[in-house]
Amino acid sequence: MSSQIVSLDSLTVSPSPRRGGCASSSCGASSRPADIDPATWERIKDHPCYSEEAHHYFARMHVAVAPACNIQCNYCNRKYDCSNESRPGVVSERLTPEEAVRKVVAVAAAVPELSVLGIAGPGDALHDWKNTRATFDAVRKVVPDIKFCLSTNGLALPDHVDEIAEMAIDHVTITINAVDPEIGARIYPWIFFDHKRRTGIEAATILLERQMRGLEMLTARGILVKINSVMIPGINDDHLPEVNRAVRARGAFLHNVMPLISDPAHGTHFGLTGQRGPTPTELKALQDRLDGGAKLMRHCRQCRADAIGLLGEDRGQEFNLDRLPETVTYDPAPRQAYRAFVAAERGDRGAARDDALRRIGAVADDVRLLVAVATKGGARVNEHFGHAREFQIYEAGSKGITLVGHRKVDAYCMGGFGEDATLGPTISALDGIDTVLCAKVGDCPRDALQAAGITVTDAHAYDYIETAVGKVYAERFGRAAAVA
Ligand code: CLF
Ligand code: SF4
């Protein structure tokens, strides 16, 4: 594997990259969000899921060492990955703890952006605690500078909190879809608890009680807890504000509301019985309703239990066991160099963001604009329209410039040619978007989007995202003098 540093220059592919931007210590601008205290920021600033800002720079990897599960969710088919932290439909490579360590070292050598090792199934990380613990213990000895993160349905959580704290696992996700057992019983047909299979309201009552107890125990020990909730229209969508209040009251750090993925082809109960998932507009409306409660995560990509890379990309196939060298040696230098590079880049971007917010502030009225951005990392507009497999969605308005979600699409450009058949679905996926920002776009897709009322432009190629969004907003609504 190459141990070459993946610099932000290579991410931006800028014709005139801004090299040597002012270091964060010297420019006065901070990348720390105003609502996060400095001590907490130190704990999350390299975690791509716990910090939206970090997800532009840092990567996570999952190792699929925990195949078994102690509950059944109606959105899960055991043939596939855990839907709580993964996209169903693709089977993971199952690993032993020894194989997992080999893989982590190989990825750490090749992906300097790597900062977090997560165990998210494909079953439940705590039900398979022996494997989970053995993996973390072994990785710690070889790669000491990686954060540990785990995800669980919460049933076994109260039994493991003390060990989790002793092992300095600082980030734990619990999937909580309901706090009312009547609603829970419509989501969980059974659990296996205390040597017995339990069903209906009894099962949901036990599960929900243990999830809440586990959450309280974790936050009492200062561990950062994220709550994932699957939004299931007609079942728990109206109930999720209550979940948000309950987890906030118990000290949850983040609440991540994810859309149900329901496809009959996945063979899940919900998929086979016609339960639909929410539209992007319904999801955003619910998230907007939750604003002001527990802090929301809006950049989740529902990644696989063996995902590797920046959120939104999955390099897992590059690191299948049969492609790894027999012996791999850990070298921390490229990852340390990358972190230093990011620190400088963040200072530069913080100044650019402050400037963009001033542009937005120059607009008197509270008008909102939804902008879709093609990016491949580094917080810049740096992906061609035709290569984009997702667009990050930013909302600009009186609250500033905020990432509010993403929309997945099929790449338009295949092997150098535009694939017109993908344009219709892409335009549908961009419903409600005013402007698309990208590094390059051809006339054909530009005209097709224009006909659908969506402006697409490469005029802000390689700018920081906030800079570009701020300019578009000011051009649309502000005074001409506000636009540099
Ligand atoms: Fe993995 Fe989960 Fe840790 Fe992140 S994922 S265990 S907190 S390192 Fe992240 Fe993936 Fe969303 Fe999960 S984007 S599915 S929130
Ligand atoms: Fe499936 Fe995960 Fe639910 Fe277990 S917790 S049933 S693996 S979605």
PDB file of N, CA, C and O in Angstrom, residues 232-289:
ATOM      1  N   ILE A 232     -39.879   6.431  10.598  1.00  0.00           N
ATOM      2  CA  ILE A 232     -40.763   5.483   9.926  1.00  0.00           C
ATOM      3  C   ILE A 232     -42.147   6.149   9.808  1.00  0.00           C
ATOM      4  O   ILE A 232     -42.892   6.223  10.795  1.00  0.00           O
ATOM      5  N   PRO A 233     -42.465   6.682   8.628  1.00  0.00           N
ATOM      6  CA  PRO A 233     -43.708   7.448   8.485  1.00  0.00           C
ATOM      7  C   PRO A 233     -44.927   6.635   8.927  1.00  0.00           C
ATOM      8  O   PRO A 233     -45.068   5.457   8.589  1.00  0.00           O
ATOM      9  N   GLY A 234     -45.790   7.285   9.720  1.00  0.00           N
ATOM     10  CA  GLY A 234     -47.011   6.625  10.175  1.00  0.00           C
ATOM     11  C   GLY A 234     -46.802   5.794  11.424  1.00  0.00           C
ATOM     12  O   GLY A 234     -47.764   5.352  12.060  1.00  0.00           O
ATOM     13  N   ILE A 235     -45.558   5.543  11.801  1.00  0.00           N
ATOM     14  CA  ILE A 235     -45.299   4.749  13.011  1.00  0.00           C
ATOM     15  C   ILE A 235     -44.648   5.607  14.092  1.00  0.00           C
ATOM     16  O   ILE A 235     -45.173   5.709  15.201  1.00  0.00           O
ATOM     17  N   ASN A 236     -43.480   6.217  13.779  1.00  0.00           N
ATOM     18  CA  ASN A 236     -42.832   6.993  14.854  1.00  0.00           C
ATOM     19  C   ASN A 236     -42.485   8.422  14.450  1.00  0.00           C
ATOM     20  O   ASN A 236     -41.806   9.117  15.211  1.00  0.00           O
ATOM     21  N   ASP A 237     -42.931   8.872  13.263  1.00  0.00           N
ATOM     22  CA  ASP A 237     -42.513  10.217  12.836  1.00  0.00           C
ATOM     23  C   ASP A 237     -43.036  11.303  13.783  1.00  0.00           C
ATOM     24  O   ASP A 237     -42.285  12.189  14.191  1.00  0.00           O
ATOM     25  N   ASP A 238     -44.302  11.191  14.181  1.00  0.00           N
ATOM     26  CA  ASP A 238     -44.841  12.203  15.107  1.00  0.00           C
ATOM     27  C   ASP A 238     -44.318  12.022  16.534  1.00  0.00           C
ATOM     28  O   ASP A 238     -44.457  12.923  17.374  1.00  0.00           O
ATOM     29  N   HIS A 239     -43.741  10.870  16.799  1.00  0.00           N
ATOM     30  CA  HIS A 239     -43.283  10.534  18.151  1.00  0.00           C
ATOM     31  C   HIS A 239     -41.817  10.950  18.367  1.00  0.00           C
ATOM     32  O   HIS A 239     -41.374  11.078  19.517  1.00  0.00           O
ATOM     33  N   LEU A 240     -41.081  11.196  17.276  1.00  0.00           N
ATOM     34  CA  LEU A 240     -39.640  11.454  17.436  1.00  0.00           C
ATOM     35  C   LEU A 240     -39.320  12.738  18.207  1.00  0.00           C
ATOM     36  O   LEU A 240     -38.290  12.795  18.896  1.00  0.00           O
ATOM     37  N   PRO A 241     -40.170  13.780  18.166  1.00  0.00           N
ATOM     38  CA  PRO A 241     -39.883  14.920  19.045  1.00  0.00           C
ATOM     39  C   PRO A 241     -39.863  14.506  20.524  1.00  0.00           C
ATOM     40  O   PRO A 241     -39.059  15.031  21.310  1.00  0.00           O
ATOM     41  N   GLU A 242     -40.716  13.563  20.895  1.00  0.00           N
ATOM     42  CA  GLU A 242     -40.712  13.079  22.286  1.00  0.00           C
ATOM     43  C   GLU A 242     -39.417  12.311  22.581  1.00  0.00           C
ATOM     44  O   GLU A 242     -38.832  12.437  23.663  1.00  0.00           O
ATOM     45  N   VAL A 243     -38.976  11.522  21.600  1.00  0.00           N
ATOM     46  CA  VAL A 243     -37.697  10.823  21.760  1.00  0.00           C
ATOM     47  C   VAL A 243     -36.586  11.851  21.929  1.00  0.00           C
ATOM     48  O   VAL A 243     -35.722  11.719  22.811  1.00  0.00           O
ATOM     49  N   ASN A 244     -36.610  12.886  21.110  1.00  0.00           N
ATOM     50  CA  ASN A 244     -35.585  13.931  21.168  1.00  0.00           C
ATOM     51  C   ASN A 244     -35.543  14.560  22.563  1.00  0.00           C
ATOM     52  O   ASN A 244     -34.465  14.746  23.149  1.00  0.00           O
ATOM     53  N   ARG A 245     -36.726  14.859  23.119  1.00  0.00           N
ATOM     54  CA  ARG A 245     -36.762  15.474  24.464  1.00  0.00           C
ATOM     55  C   ARG A 245     -36.219  14.509  25.516  1.00  0.00           C
ATOM     56  O   ARG A 245     -35.458  14.881  26.402  1.00  0.00           O
ATOM     57  N   ALA A 246     -36.609  13.237  25.387  1.00  0.00           N
ATOM     58  CA  ALA A 246     -36.195  12.241  26.398  1.00  0.00           C
ATOM     59  C   ALA A 246     -34.678  12.035  26.397  1.00  0.00           C
ATOM     60  O   ALA A 246     -34.051  11.942  27.457  1.00  0.00           O
ATOM     61  N   VAL A 247     -34.076  11.978  25.209  1.00  0.00           N
ATOM     62  CA  VAL A 247     -32.630  11.719  25.179  1.00  0.00           C
ATOM     63  C   VAL A 247     -31.847  12.981  25.553  1.00  0.00           C
ATOM     64  O   VAL A 247     -30.781  12.899  26.171  1.00  0.00           O
ATOM     65  N   ARG A 248     -32.412  14.121  25.216  1.00  0.00           N
ATOM     66  CA  ARG A 248     -31.752  15.369  25.613  1.00  0.00           C
ATOM     67  C   ARG A 248     -31.726  15.469  27.140  1.00  0.00           C
ATOM     68  O   ARG A 248     -30.705  15.841  27.740  1.00  0.00           O
ATOM     69  N   ALA A 249     -32.857  15.127  27.764  1.00  0.00           N
ATOM     70  CA  ALA A 249     -32.939  15.212  29.227  1.00  0.00           C
ATOM     71  C   ALA A 249     -31.929  14.287  29.901  1.00  0.00           C
ATOM     72  O   ALA A 249     -31.524  14.523  31.042  1.00  0.00           O
ATOM     73  N   ARG A 250     -31.507  13.241  29.184  1.00  0.00           N
ATOM     74  CA  ARG A 250     -30.545  12.296  29.768  1.00  0.00           C
ATOM     75  C   ARG A 250     -29.120  12.540  29.292  1.00  0.00           C
ATOM     76  O   ARG A 250     -28.246  11.709  29.482  1.00  0.00           O
ATOM     77  N   GLY A 251     -28.898  13.680  28.645  1.00  0.00           N
ATOM     78  CA  GLY A 251     -27.519  14.095  28.348  1.00  0.00           C
ATOM     79  C   GLY A 251     -26.960  13.627  27.023  1.00  0.00           C
ATOM     80  O   GLY A 251     -25.741  13.701  26.818  1.00  0.00           O
ATOM     81  N   ALA A 252     -27.816  13.152  26.097  1.00  0.00           N
ATOM     82  CA  ALA A 252     -27.284  12.740  24.788  1.00  0.00           C
ATOM     83  C   ALA A 252     -26.621  13.935  24.112  1.00  0.00           C
ATOM     84  O   ALA A 252     -27.116  15.064  24.188  1.00  0.00           O
ATOM     85  N   PHE A 253     -25.514  13.668  23.432  1.00  0.00           N
ATOM     86  CA  PHE A 253     -24.766  14.751  22.784  1.00  0.00           C
ATOM     87  C   PHE A 253     -25.371  15.117  21.435  1.00  0.00           C
ATOM     88  O   PHE A 253     -25.412  16.279  21.048  1.00  0.00           O
ATOM     89  N   LEU A 254     -25.827  14.104  20.701  1.00  0.00           N
ATOM     90  CA  LEU A 254     -26.327  14.318  19.337  1.00  0.00           C
ATOM     91  C   LEU A 254     -27.532  13.437  19.087  1.00  0.00           C
ATOM     92  O   LEU A 254     -27.621  12.323  19.643  1.00  0.00           O
ATOM     93  N   HIS A 255     -28.432  13.894  18.227  1.00  0.00           N
ATOM     94  CA  HIS A 255     -29.558  13.063  17.787  1.00  0.00           C
ATOM     95  C   HIS A 255     -29.518  13.020  16.263  1.00  0.00           C
ATOM     96  O   HIS A 255     -29.531  14.060  15.606  1.00  0.00           O
ATOM     97  N   ASN A 256     -29.467  11.810  15.737  1.00  0.00           N
ATOM     98  CA  ASN A 256     -29.362  11.601  14.296  1.00  0.00           C
ATOM     99  C   ASN A 256     -30.632  10.910  13.809  1.00  0.00           C
ATOM    100  O   ASN A 256     -30.844   9.733  14.098  1.00  0.00           O
ATOM    101  N   VAL A 257     -31.494  11.652  13.124  1.00  0.00           N
ATOM    102  CA  VAL A 257     -32.726  11.050  12.596  1.00  0.00           C
ATOM    103  C   VAL A 257     -32.466  10.625  11.149  1.00  0.00           C
ATOM    104  O   VAL A 257     -32.143  11.458  10.302  1.00  0.00           O
ATOM    105  N   MET A 258     -32.579   9.318  10.908  1.00  0.00           N
ATOM    106  CA  MET A 258     -32.245   8.771   9.596  1.00  0.00           C
ATOM    107  C   MET A 258     -33.520   8.282   8.916  1.00  0.00           C
ATOM    108  O   MET A 258     -34.437   7.816   9.586  1.00  0.00           O
ATOM    109  N   PRO A 259     -33.578   8.356   7.598  1.00  0.00           N
ATOM    110  CA  PRO A 259     -34.779   7.865   6.913  1.00  0.00           C
ATOM    111  C   PRO A 259     -34.806   6.337   6.862  1.00  0.00           C
ATOM    112  O   PRO A 259     -33.778   5.698   6.671  1.00  0.00           O
ATOM    113  N   LEU A 260     -35.986   5.750   7.049  1.00  0.00           N
ATOM    114  CA  LEU A 260     -36.136   4.306   6.833  1.00  0.00           C
ATOM    115  C   LEU A 260     -35.781   3.983   5.389  1.00  0.00           C
ATOM    116  O   LEU A 260     -36.238   4.663   4.471  1.00  0.00           O
ATOM    117  N   ILE A 261     -34.933   2.981   5.214  1.00  0.00           N
ATOM    118  CA  ILE A 261     -34.671   2.476   3.861  1.00  0.00           C
ATOM    119  C   ILE A 261     -35.527   1.228   3.710  1.00  0.00           C
ATOM    120  O   ILE A 261     -35.349   0.251   4.442  1.00  0.00           O
ATOM    121  N   SER A 262     -36.492   1.296   2.806  1.00  0.00           N
ATOM    122  CA  SER A 262     -37.451   0.198   2.718  1.00  0.00           C
ATOM    123  C   SER A 262     -37.605  -0.212   1.262  1.00  0.00           C
ATOM    124  O   SER A 262     -38.149   0.537   0.466  1.00  0.00           O
ATOM    125  N   ASP A 263     -37.084  -1.374   0.962  1.00  0.00           N
ATOM    126  CA  ASP A 263     -37.132  -1.860  -0.416  1.00  0.00           C
ATOM    127  C   ASP A 263     -37.532  -3.332  -0.340  1.00  0.00           C
ATOM    128  O   ASP A 263     -36.877  -4.109   0.368  1.00  0.00           O
ATOM    129  N   PRO A 264     -38.585  -3.738  -1.050  1.00  0.00           N
ATOM    130  CA  PRO A 264     -38.995  -5.146  -0.984  1.00  0.00           C
ATOM    131  C   PRO A 264     -37.833  -6.088  -1.311  1.00  0.00           C
ATOM    132  O   PRO A 264     -37.763  -7.200  -0.772  1.00  0.00           O
ATOM    133  N   ALA A 265     -36.900  -5.625  -2.158  1.00  0.00           N
ATOM    134  CA  ALA A 265     -35.782  -6.491  -2.552  1.00  0.00           C
ATOM    135  C   ALA A 265     -34.885  -6.840  -1.364  1.00  0.00           C
ATOM    136  O   ALA A 265     -34.155  -7.831  -1.407  1.00  0.00           O
ATOM    137  N   HIS A 266     -34.930  -6.048  -0.301  1.00  0.00           N
ATOM    138  CA  HIS A 266     -34.089  -6.344   0.870  1.00  0.00           C
ATOM    139  C   HIS A 266     -34.718  -7.412   1.760  1.00  0.00           C
ATOM    140  O   HIS A 266     -34.072  -7.890   2.700  1.00  0.00           O
ATOM    141  N   GLY A 267     -35.979  -7.736   1.511  1.00  0.00           N
ATOM    142  CA  GLY A 267     -36.622  -8.829   2.249  1.00  0.00           C
ATOM    143  C   GLY A 267     -36.937  -8.512   3.701  1.00  0.00           C
ATOM    144  O   GLY A 267     -37.138  -9.429   4.502  1.00  0.00           O
ATOM    145  N   THR A 268     -37.003  -7.239   4.069  1.00  0.00           N
ATOM    146  CA  THR A 268     -37.336  -6.901   5.456  1.00  0.00           C
ATOM    147  C   THR A 268     -38.856  -6.930   5.641  1.00  0.00           C
ATOM    148  O   THR A 268     -39.616  -6.854   4.661  1.00  0.00           O
ATOM    149  N   HIS A 269     -39.304  -7.007   6.885  1.00  0.00           N
ATOM    150  CA  HIS A 269     -40.747  -6.989   7.154  1.00  0.00           C
ATOM    151  C   HIS A 269     -41.370  -5.716   6.583  1.00  0.00           C
ATOM    152  O   HIS A 269     -42.386  -5.772   5.885  1.00  0.00           O
ATOM    153  N   PHE A 270     -40.754  -4.570   6.890  1.00  0.00           N
ATOM    154  CA  PHE A 270     -41.305  -3.313   6.389  1.00  0.00           C
ATOM    155  C   PHE A 270     -41.277  -3.273   4.856  1.00  0.00           C
ATOM    156  O   PHE A 270     -42.227  -2.820   4.213  1.00  0.00           O
ATOM    157  N   GLY A 271     -40.185  -3.740   4.271  1.00  0.00           N
ATOM    158  CA  GLY A 271     -40.075  -3.730   2.809  1.00  0.00           C
ATOM    159  C   GLY A 271     -41.148  -4.591   2.166  1.00  0.00           C
ATOM    160  O   GLY A 271     -41.754  -4.208   1.159  1.00  0.00           O
ATOM    161  N   LEU A 272     -41.407  -5.745   2.767  1.00  0.00           N
ATOM    162  CA  LEU A 272     -42.362  -6.698   2.179  1.00  0.00           C
ATOM    163  C   LEU A 272     -43.815  -6.318   2.443  1.00  0.00           C
ATOM    164  O   LEU A 272     -44.715  -6.800   1.762  1.00  0.00           O
ATOM    165  N   THR A 273     -44.033  -5.476   3.460  1.00  0.00           N
ATOM    166  CA  THR A 273     -45.419  -5.117   3.776  1.00  0.00           C
ATOM    167  C   THR A 273     -45.769  -3.703   3.297  1.00  0.00           C
ATOM    168  O   THR A 273     -46.811  -3.155   3.657  1.00  0.00           O
ATOM    169  N   GLY A 274     -44.889  -3.115   2.499  1.00  0.00           N
ATOM    170  CA  GLY A 274     -45.218  -1.831   1.857  1.00  0.00           C
ATOM    171  C   GLY A 274     -45.016  -0.608   2.733  1.00  0.00           C
ATOM    172  O   GLY A 274     -45.461   0.480   2.365  1.00  0.00           O
ATOM    173  N   GLN A 275     -44.349  -0.760   3.878  1.00  0.00           N
ATOM    174  CA  GLN A 275     -44.057   0.421   4.703  1.00  0.00           C
ATOM    175  C   GLN A 275     -43.058   1.299   3.946  1.00  0.00           C
ATOM    176  O   GLN A 275     -41.978   0.846   3.600  1.00  0.00           O
ATOM    177  N   ARG A 276     -43.423   2.540   3.712  1.00  0.00           N
ATOM    178  CA  ARG A 276     -42.520   3.406   2.951  1.00  0.00           C
ATOM    179  C   ARG A 276     -41.576   4.172   3.869  1.00  0.00           C
ATOM    180  O   ARG A 276     -41.848   4.334   5.062  1.00  0.00           O
ATOM    181  N   GLY A 277     -40.476   4.655   3.293  1.00  0.00           N
ATOM    182  CA  GLY A 277     -39.588   5.566   3.998  1.00  0.00           C
ATOM    183  C   GLY A 277     -40.019   6.998   3.735  1.00  0.00           C
ATOM    184  O   GLY A 277     -40.864   7.252   2.882  1.00  0.00           O
ATOM    185  N   PRO A 278     -39.454   7.975   4.461  1.00  0.00           N
ATOM    186  CA  PRO A 278     -39.829   9.371   4.240  1.00  0.00           C
ATOM    187  C   PRO A 278     -39.160   9.935   2.994  1.00  0.00           C
ATOM    188  O   PRO A 278     -38.096   9.463   2.592  1.00  0.00           O
ATOM    189  N   THR A 279     -39.764  10.954   2.412  1.00  0.00           N
ATOM    190  CA  THR A 279     -39.100  11.686   1.325  1.00  0.00           C
ATOM    191  C   THR A 279     -38.054  12.616   1.955  1.00  0.00           C
ATOM    192  O   THR A 279     -38.135  12.923   3.158  1.00  0.00           O
ATOM    193  N   PRO A 280     -37.082  13.104   1.150  1.00  0.00           N
ATOM    194  CA  PRO A 280     -36.111  14.057   1.707  1.00  0.00           C
ATOM    195  C   PRO A 280     -36.800  15.284   2.320  1.00  0.00           C
ATOM    196  O   PRO A 280     -36.366  15.808   3.344  1.00  0.00           O
ATOM    197  N   THR A 281     -37.900  15.721   1.698  1.00  0.00           N
ATOM    198  CA  THR A 281     -38.598  16.903   2.220  1.00  0.00           C
ATOM    199  C   THR A 281     -39.230  16.604   3.579  1.00  0.00           C
ATOM    200  O   THR A 281     -39.184  17.424   4.506  1.00  0.00           O
ATOM    201  N   GLU A 282     -39.812  15.397   3.722  1.00  0.00           N
ATOM    202  CA  GLU A 282     -40.412  15.027   5.020  1.00  0.00           C
ATOM    203  C   GLU A 282     -39.332  14.918   6.095  1.00  0.00           C
ATOM    204  O   GLU A 282     -39.528  15.345   7.235  1.00  0.00           O
ATOM    205  N   LEU A 283     -38.202  14.335   5.723  1.00  0.00           N
ATOM    206  CA  LEU A 283     -37.113  14.195   6.696  1.00  0.00           C
ATOM    207  C   LEU A 283     -36.632  15.567   7.157  1.00  0.00           C
ATOM    208  O   LEU A 283     -36.478  15.818   8.358  1.00  0.00           O
ATOM    209  N   LYS A 284     -36.435  16.464   6.195  1.00  0.00           N
ATOM    210  CA  LYS A 284     -35.943  17.802   6.560  1.00  0.00           C
ATOM    211  C   LYS A 284     -36.969  18.540   7.425  1.00  0.00           C
ATOM    212  O   LYS A 284     -36.607  19.217   8.392  1.00  0.00           O
ATOM    213  N   ALA A 285     -38.255  18.380   7.094  1.00  0.00           N
ATOM    214  CA  ALA A 285     -39.291  19.069   7.883  1.00  0.00           C
ATOM    215  C   ALA A 285     -39.254  18.575   9.334  1.00  0.00           C
ATOM    216  O   ALA A 285     -39.366  19.375  10.276  1.00  0.00           O
ATOM    217  N   LEU A 286     -39.077  17.275   9.524  1.00  0.00           N
ATOM    218  CA  LEU A 286     -39.004  16.753  10.899  1.00  0.00           C
ATOM    219  C   LEU A 286     -37.746  17.275  11.594  1.00  0.00           C
ATOM    220  O   LEU A 286     -37.789  17.709  12.754  1.00  0.00           O
ATOM    221  N   GLN A 287     -36.620  17.249  10.876  1.00  0.00           N
ATOM    222  CA  GLN A 287     -35.375  17.740  11.493  1.00  0.00           C
ATOM    223  C   GLN A 287     -35.522  19.219  11.866  1.00  0.00           C
ATOM    224  O   GLN A 287     -35.068  19.642  12.929  1.00  0.00           O
ATOM    225  N   ASP A 288     -36.170  19.988  11.005  1.00  0.00           N
ATOM    226  CA  ASP A 288     -36.376  21.411  11.321  1.00  0.00           C
ATOM    227  C   ASP A 288     -37.236  21.555  12.578  1.00  0.00           C
ATOM    228  O   ASP A 288     -37.008  22.435  13.406  1.00  0.00           O
ATOM    229  N   ARG A 289     -38.231  20.665  12.699  1.00  0.00           N
ATOM    230  CA  ARG A 289     -39.100  20.688  13.891  1.00  0.00           C
ATOM    231  C   ARG A 289     -38.294  20.397  15.158  1.00  0.00           C
ATOM    232  O   ARG A 289     -38.595  20.891  16.245  1.00  0.00           O
TER     233      ARG A 289
END
